[in-house]
């Protein structure tokens, strides 16, 4: 038995692959383009492990995807591959349209063709699990109820619009062709090995480097935060027990304002790696111009996955953020490796005043 995982060298995908192979002997074929966000170092613990087959390539490469499906006959495909950073989608949406929409479409076409020819038993057992985001739902006001699994999306950024489009394609391939799909819409992940363009790792590495901690606008935007390994356990649970054609919200029960997140990071750093001058890292917080079209609040109603599948997160924010900060402090080599020329160029363009 084999899983085909796409985007398995990225932040969440690499955790998923590592956790999967730590718990199961079912092999994984890992298809990843290795964009700036894909990091082969994340998969170093699997060096020499014959259960892991890494293939560098694009989900939009129909011939490659078709050949992988024919050769490995996976019992399921988990689609993590995407362009994932909102700010990059504002600076240049093209890659987001290409990978998240066109790439997902090409993947669906290849899966549909392969699946259609499988013998009945394999056909019924096959699953395509599409990993998506709460951002497709839009933005909430302070007193609005949390997002439920509602297909009537209101995405606001090129990133979330491209993810919503991919969700709609996945849903349509089930509705029209009967493809056995599952979709998960998850809130903000954090944890080890997250590329330091995202809020939490950016704050940790900037704090350590004595740089400003750039908060957009008033810093009062709210997100729900989930430890990455909890997201991976949710995906395993949905793959195992999810009902075909259904969408499941995944959340951490941790609605927090960005300023509070950054305060938590600073306070942990003050405890675990104090500044030489004895001052708090909070002194480095700098308010910078807001993200265009910045969504104010996300909150996720994850009662369905708990009720129907029996999943809920294992980590609290306090336990997860401590592990995360400690990991970055213990991993200067990993941080140095990802701070390539391309990373420095992005930071210089994005944070002109910070
Ligand atoms: P990431 O940017 O860290 O990793 C994405 C991976 O996809 C990288 O390894 C990259 O090389 C690969 N990739 C990109 N384009 C590709 C292509 N055309 N073909 C093959 N591989 C390609 O992203 P992440 O944070 O790990 O997110 C993974 C998935 O989860 C995405 O679909 C994202 O939308 C979704 N998601 C992320 C979060 C979050 O907070 N990070 C929350 C909810 C959902
Ligand atoms: O909600 C799920 C989504 O979470 C995922 O689908 C995306 O792939 C993932 O990137 C994330 O999107 P966000 O835009 O919420 O994450 P980001 O880490 O970029 O920003 C989190 C919040 O912090 C957001 O309100 C913007 C703010 N922020 C971010 C950065 C990078 C700052 O204030 N300063 C910053 O420098």
mmCIF file of N, CA, C and O in Angstrom, residues 33 35 58-60 79-86 89 92-108 130-133 136 157-170:
data_model
loop_
_atom_site.group_PDB
_atom_site.id
_atom_site.type_symbol
_atom_site.label_atom_id
_atom_site.label_comp_id
_atom_site.label_asym_id
_atom_site.label_seq_id
_atom_site.Cartn_x
_atom_site.Cartn_y
_atom_site.Cartn_z
ATOM 1 N N UNK A 33 7.757 20.148 -6.031
ATOM 2 C CA UNK A 33 8.492 20.929 -7.033
ATOM 3 C C UNK A 33 9.771 21.531 -6.455
ATOM 4 O O UNK A 33 10.639 21.974 -7.189
ATOM 5 N N UNK A 35 9.964 24.433 -4.649
ATOM 6 C CA UNK A 35 9.990 25.889 -4.805
ATOM 7 C C UNK A 35 10.808 26.434 -3.632
ATOM 8 O O UNK A 35 11.314 25.664 -2.799
ATOM 9 N N UNK A 58 6.246 18.821 -10.704
ATOM 10 C CA UNK A 58 5.136 19.772 -10.592
ATOM 11 C C UNK A 58 3.799 19.014 -10.629
ATOM 12 O O UNK A 58 3.618 18.144 -11.498
ATOM 13 N N UNK A 59 2.865 19.394 -9.760
ATOM 14 C CA UNK A 59 1.545 18.751 -9.816
ATOM 15 C C UNK A 59 0.843 19.044 -11.155
ATOM 16 O O UNK A 59 -0.071 18.332 -11.552
ATOM 17 N N UNK A 60 1.290 20.102 -11.830
ATOM 18 C CA UNK A 60 0.696 20.452 -13.124
ATOM 19 C C UNK A 60 1.300 19.689 -14.287
ATOM 20 O O UNK A 60 0.875 19.867 -15.429
ATOM 21 N N UNK A 79 -3.147 16.084 -1.157
ATOM 22 C CA UNK A 79 -2.641 17.235 -1.915
ATOM 23 C C UNK A 79 -2.343 18.432 -1.010
ATOM 24 O O UNK A 79 -3.220 19.225 -0.687
ATOM 25 N N UNK A 80 -1.055 18.548 -0.635
ATOM 26 C CA UNK A 80 -0.591 19.722 0.122
ATOM 27 C C UNK A 80 -0.019 20.791 -0.804
ATOM 28 O O UNK A 80 0.124 21.938 -0.399
ATOM 29 N N UNK A 81 0.401 20.397 -2.009
ATOM 30 C CA UNK A 81 1.180 21.310 -2.857
ATOM 31 C C UNK A 81 0.393 22.577 -3.150
ATOM 32 O O UNK A 81 -0.751 22.524 -3.608
ATOM 33 N N UNK A 82 1.029 23.711 -2.874
ATOM 34 C CA UNK A 82 0.391 25.002 -3.152
ATOM 35 C C UNK A 82 1.409 26.101 -2.961
ATOM 36 O O UNK A 82 2.426 25.910 -2.295
ATOM 37 N N UNK A 83 1.129 27.242 -3.550
ATOM 38 C CA UNK A 83 1.758 28.480 -3.103
ATOM 39 C C UNK A 83 0.938 28.917 -1.904
ATOM 40 O O UNK A 83 -0.295 28.972 -1.980
ATOM 41 N N UNK A 84 1.608 29.247 -0.775
ATOM 42 C CA UNK A 84 0.845 29.365 0.479
ATOM 43 C C UNK A 84 0.932 30.715 1.185
ATOM 44 O O UNK A 84 0.271 30.905 2.205
ATOM 45 N N UNK A 85 1.746 31.655 0.684
ATOM 46 C CA UNK A 85 1.950 32.878 1.476
ATOM 47 C C UNK A 85 1.155 34.065 0.911
ATOM 48 O O UNK A 85 1.383 34.506 -0.217
ATOM 49 N N UNK A 86 0.241 34.586 1.732
ATOM 50 C CA UNK A 86 -0.680 35.649 1.302
ATOM 51 C C UNK A 86 0.076 36.869 0.755
ATOM 52 O O UNK A 86 -0.270 37.405 -0.305
ATOM 53 N N UNK A 89 1.225 36.439 -2.636
ATOM 54 C CA UNK A 89 0.129 36.436 -3.628
ATOM 55 C C UNK A 89 -0.304 37.855 -3.971
ATOM 56 O O UNK A 89 -0.852 38.101 -5.046
ATOM 57 N N UNK A 92 2.563 39.080 -6.329
ATOM 58 C CA UNK A 92 2.602 38.403 -7.633
ATOM 59 C C UNK A 92 1.684 37.200 -7.641
ATOM 60 O O UNK A 92 2.075 36.103 -7.249
ATOM 61 N N UNK A 93 0.443 37.394 -8.076
ATOM 62 C CA UNK A 93 -0.544 36.292 -8.012
ATOM 63 C C UNK A 93 -0.316 35.160 -9.016
ATOM 64 O O UNK A 93 -0.893 34.082 -8.855
ATOM 65 N N UNK A 94 0.515 35.386 -10.047
ATOM 66 C CA UNK A 94 0.594 34.435 -11.171
ATOM 67 C C UNK A 94 0.868 32.997 -10.752
ATOM 68 O O UNK A 94 0.174 32.066 -11.181
ATOM 69 N N UNK A 95 1.883 32.807 -9.905
ATOM 70 C CA UNK A 95 2.237 31.442 -9.480
ATOM 71 C C UNK A 95 1.103 30.786 -8.699
ATOM 72 O O UNK A 95 0.952 29.560 -8.692
ATOM 73 N N UNK A 96 0.320 31.609 -8.011
ATOM 74 C CA UNK A 96 -0.798 31.080 -7.201
ATOM 75 C C UNK A 96 -1.889 30.525 -8.110
ATOM 76 O O UNK A 96 -2.471 29.471 -7.844
ATOM 77 N N UNK A 97 -2.129 31.264 -9.204
ATOM 78 C CA UNK A 97 -3.139 30.794 -10.159
ATOM 79 C C UNK A 97 -2.629 29.509 -10.814
ATOM 80 O O UNK A 97 -3.354 28.519 -10.958
ATOM 81 N N UNK A 98 -1.336 29.530 -11.174
ATOM 82 C CA UNK A 98 -0.759 28.406 -11.898
ATOM 83 C C UNK A 98 -0.780 27.130 -11.052
ATOM 84 O O UNK A 98 -1.273 26.090 -11.486
ATOM 85 N N UNK A 99 -0.247 27.199 -9.841
ATOM 86 C CA UNK A 99 -0.163 25.966 -9.039
ATOM 87 C C UNK A 99 -1.502 25.631 -8.382
ATOM 88 O O UNK A 99 -1.994 24.507 -8.482
ATOM 89 N N UNK A 100 -2.092 26.630 -7.703
ATOM 90 C CA UNK A 100 -3.256 26.296 -6.866
ATOM 91 C C UNK A 100 -4.497 25.985 -7.705
ATOM 92 O O UNK A 100 -5.316 25.147 -7.296
ATOM 93 N N UNK A 101 -4.624 26.651 -8.843
ATOM 94 C CA UNK A 101 -5.817 26.391 -9.675
ATOM 95 C C UNK A 101 -5.479 25.445 -10.837
ATOM 96 O O UNK A 101 -5.997 24.323 -10.898
ATOM 97 N N UNK A 102 -4.566 25.883 -11.712
ATOM 98 C CA UNK A 102 -4.280 25.049 -12.898
ATOM 99 C C UNK A 102 -3.633 23.733 -12.469
ATOM 100 O O UNK A 102 -3.981 22.659 -12.975
ATOM 101 N N UNK A 103 -2.708 23.814 -11.511
ATOM 102 C CA UNK A 103 -2.035 22.595 -11.035
ATOM 103 C C UNK A 103 -3.030 21.618 -10.425
ATOM 104 O O UNK A 103 -2.985 20.407 -10.704
ATOM 105 N N UNK A 104 -3.931 22.121 -9.600
ATOM 106 C CA UNK A 104 -4.933 21.234 -8.986
ATOM 107 C C UNK A 104 -5.836 20.615 -10.066
ATOM 108 O O UNK A 104 -6.170 19.425 -10.004
ATOM 109 N N UNK A 105 -6.185 21.436 -11.049
ATOM 110 C CA UNK A 105 -7.009 20.915 -12.154
ATOM 111 C C UNK A 105 -6.289 19.764 -12.883
ATOM 112 O O UNK A 105 -6.876 18.706 -13.134
ATOM 113 N N UNK A 106 -4.999 19.983 -13.196
ATOM 114 C CA UNK A 106 -4.242 18.930 -13.900
ATOM 115 C C UNK A 106 -4.160 17.666 -13.053
ATOM 116 O O UNK A 106 -4.299 16.552 -13.565
ATOM 117 N N UNK A 107 -3.952 17.867 -11.767
ATOM 118 C CA UNK A 107 -3.872 16.724 -10.851
ATOM 119 C C UNK A 107 -5.202 15.956 -10.853
ATOM 120 O O UNK A 107 -5.238 14.722 -10.954
ATOM 121 N N UNK A 108 -6.288 16.711 -10.765
ATOM 122 C CA UNK A 108 -7.617 16.077 -10.750
ATOM 123 C C UNK A 108 -7.863 15.301 -12.048
ATOM 124 O O UNK A 108 -8.422 14.193 -12.016
ATOM 125 N N UNK A 130 -7.825 16.691 -0.241
ATOM 126 C CA UNK A 130 -7.343 18.018 -0.625
ATOM 127 C C UNK A 130 -7.220 18.876 0.631
ATOM 128 O O UNK A 130 -8.192 19.052 1.371
ATOM 129 N N UNK A 131 -6.000 19.411 0.839
ATOM 130 C CA UNK A 131 -5.727 20.182 2.061
ATOM 131 C C UNK A 131 -5.962 21.657 1.774
ATOM 132 O O UNK A 131 -5.258 22.252 0.952
ATOM 133 N N UNK A 132 -6.943 22.243 2.444
ATOM 134 C CA UNK A 132 -7.236 23.652 2.184
ATOM 135 C C UNK A 132 -7.267 24.460 3.485
ATOM 136 O O UNK A 132 -6.835 23.988 4.529
ATOM 137 N N UNK A 133 -7.786 25.662 3.366
ATOM 138 C CA UNK A 133 -7.585 26.666 4.404
ATOM 139 C C UNK A 133 -8.894 27.331 4.815
ATOM 140 O O UNK A 133 -9.832 27.420 4.018
ATOM 141 N N UNK A 136 -10.537 30.605 2.778
ATOM 142 C CA UNK A 136 -11.499 30.625 1.663
ATOM 143 C C UNK A 136 -12.840 31.217 2.101
ATOM 144 O O UNK A 136 -13.592 31.732 1.287
ATOM 145 N N UNK A 157 -8.050 37.428 -0.777
ATOM 146 C CA UNK A 157 -6.702 37.650 -1.340
ATOM 147 C C UNK A 157 -6.541 36.745 -2.562
ATOM 148 O O UNK A 157 -7.266 35.748 -2.702
ATOM 149 N N UNK A 158 -5.574 37.059 -3.429
ATOM 150 C CA UNK A 158 -5.329 36.130 -4.547
ATOM 151 C C UNK A 158 -5.031 34.717 -4.044
ATOM 152 O O UNK A 158 -5.449 33.736 -4.659
ATOM 153 N N UNK A 159 -4.323 34.611 -2.896
ATOM 154 C CA UNK A 159 -4.058 33.275 -2.338
ATOM 155 C C UNK A 159 -5.369 32.575 -1.997
ATOM 156 O O UNK A 159 -5.625 31.445 -2.450
ATOM 157 N N UNK A 160 -6.216 33.229 -1.194
ATOM 158 C CA UNK A 160 -7.424 32.526 -0.741
ATOM 159 C C UNK A 160 -8.392 32.281 -1.900
ATOM 160 O O UNK A 160 -9.079 31.254 -1.933
ATOM 161 N N UNK A 161 -8.399 33.214 -2.877
ATOM 162 C CA UNK A 161 -9.261 32.996 -4.055
ATOM 163 C C UNK A 161 -8.774 31.775 -4.838
ATOM 164 O O UNK A 161 -9.586 30.967 -5.324
ATOM 165 N N UNK A 162 -7.450 31.623 -4.922
ATOM 166 C CA UNK A 162 -6.936 30.466 -5.685
ATOM 167 C C UNK A 162 -7.202 29.165 -4.926
ATOM 168 O O UNK A 162 -7.496 28.137 -5.540
ATOM 169 N N UNK A 163 -7.134 29.210 -3.594
ATOM 170 C CA UNK A 163 -7.447 28.000 -2.824
ATOM 171 C C UNK A 163 -8.945 27.688 -2.924
ATOM 172 O O UNK A 163 -9.343 26.528 -3.038
ATOM 173 N N UNK A 164 -9.783 28.726 -2.879
ATOM 174 C CA UNK A 164 -11.229 28.499 -3.006
ATOM 175 C C UNK A 164 -11.536 27.866 -4.365
ATOM 176 O O UNK A 164 -12.346 26.930 -4.458
ATOM 177 N N UNK A 165 -10.857 28.365 -5.399
ATOM 178 C CA UNK A 165 -11.077 27.787 -6.737
ATOM 179 C C UNK A 165 -10.701 26.308 -6.740
ATOM 180 O O UNK A 165 -11.416 25.467 -7.313
ATOM 181 N N UNK A 166 -9.593 25.977 -6.080
ATOM 182 C CA UNK A 166 -9.175 24.563 -6.064
ATOM 183 C C UNK A 166 -10.192 23.730 -5.284
ATOM 184 O O UNK A 166 -10.528 22.605 -5.690
ATOM 185 N N UNK A 167 -10.705 24.280 -4.184
ATOM 186 C CA UNK A 167 -11.727 23.545 -3.414
ATOM 187 C C UNK A 167 -12.963 23.279 -4.277
ATOM 188 O O UNK A 167 -13.554 22.187 -4.244
ATOM 189 N N UNK A 168 -13.356 24.297 -5.042
ATOM 190 C CA UNK A 168 -14.546 24.145 -5.894
ATOM 191 C C UNK A 168 -14.311 23.074 -6.966
ATOM 192 O O UNK A 168 -15.215 22.291 -7.274
ATOM 193 N N UNK A 169 -13.090 23.068 -7.523
ATOM 194 C CA UNK A 169 -12.795 22.045 -8.542
ATOM 195 C C UNK A 169 -12.886 20.647 -7.926
ATOM 196 O O UNK A 169 -13.472 19.729 -8.518
ATOM 197 N N UNK A 170 -12.289 20.499 -6.736
ATOM 198 C CA UNK A 170 -12.305 19.187 -6.069
ATOM 199 C C UNK A 170 -13.760 18.756 -5.826
ATOM 200 O O UNK A 170 -14.156 17.617 -6.108
#
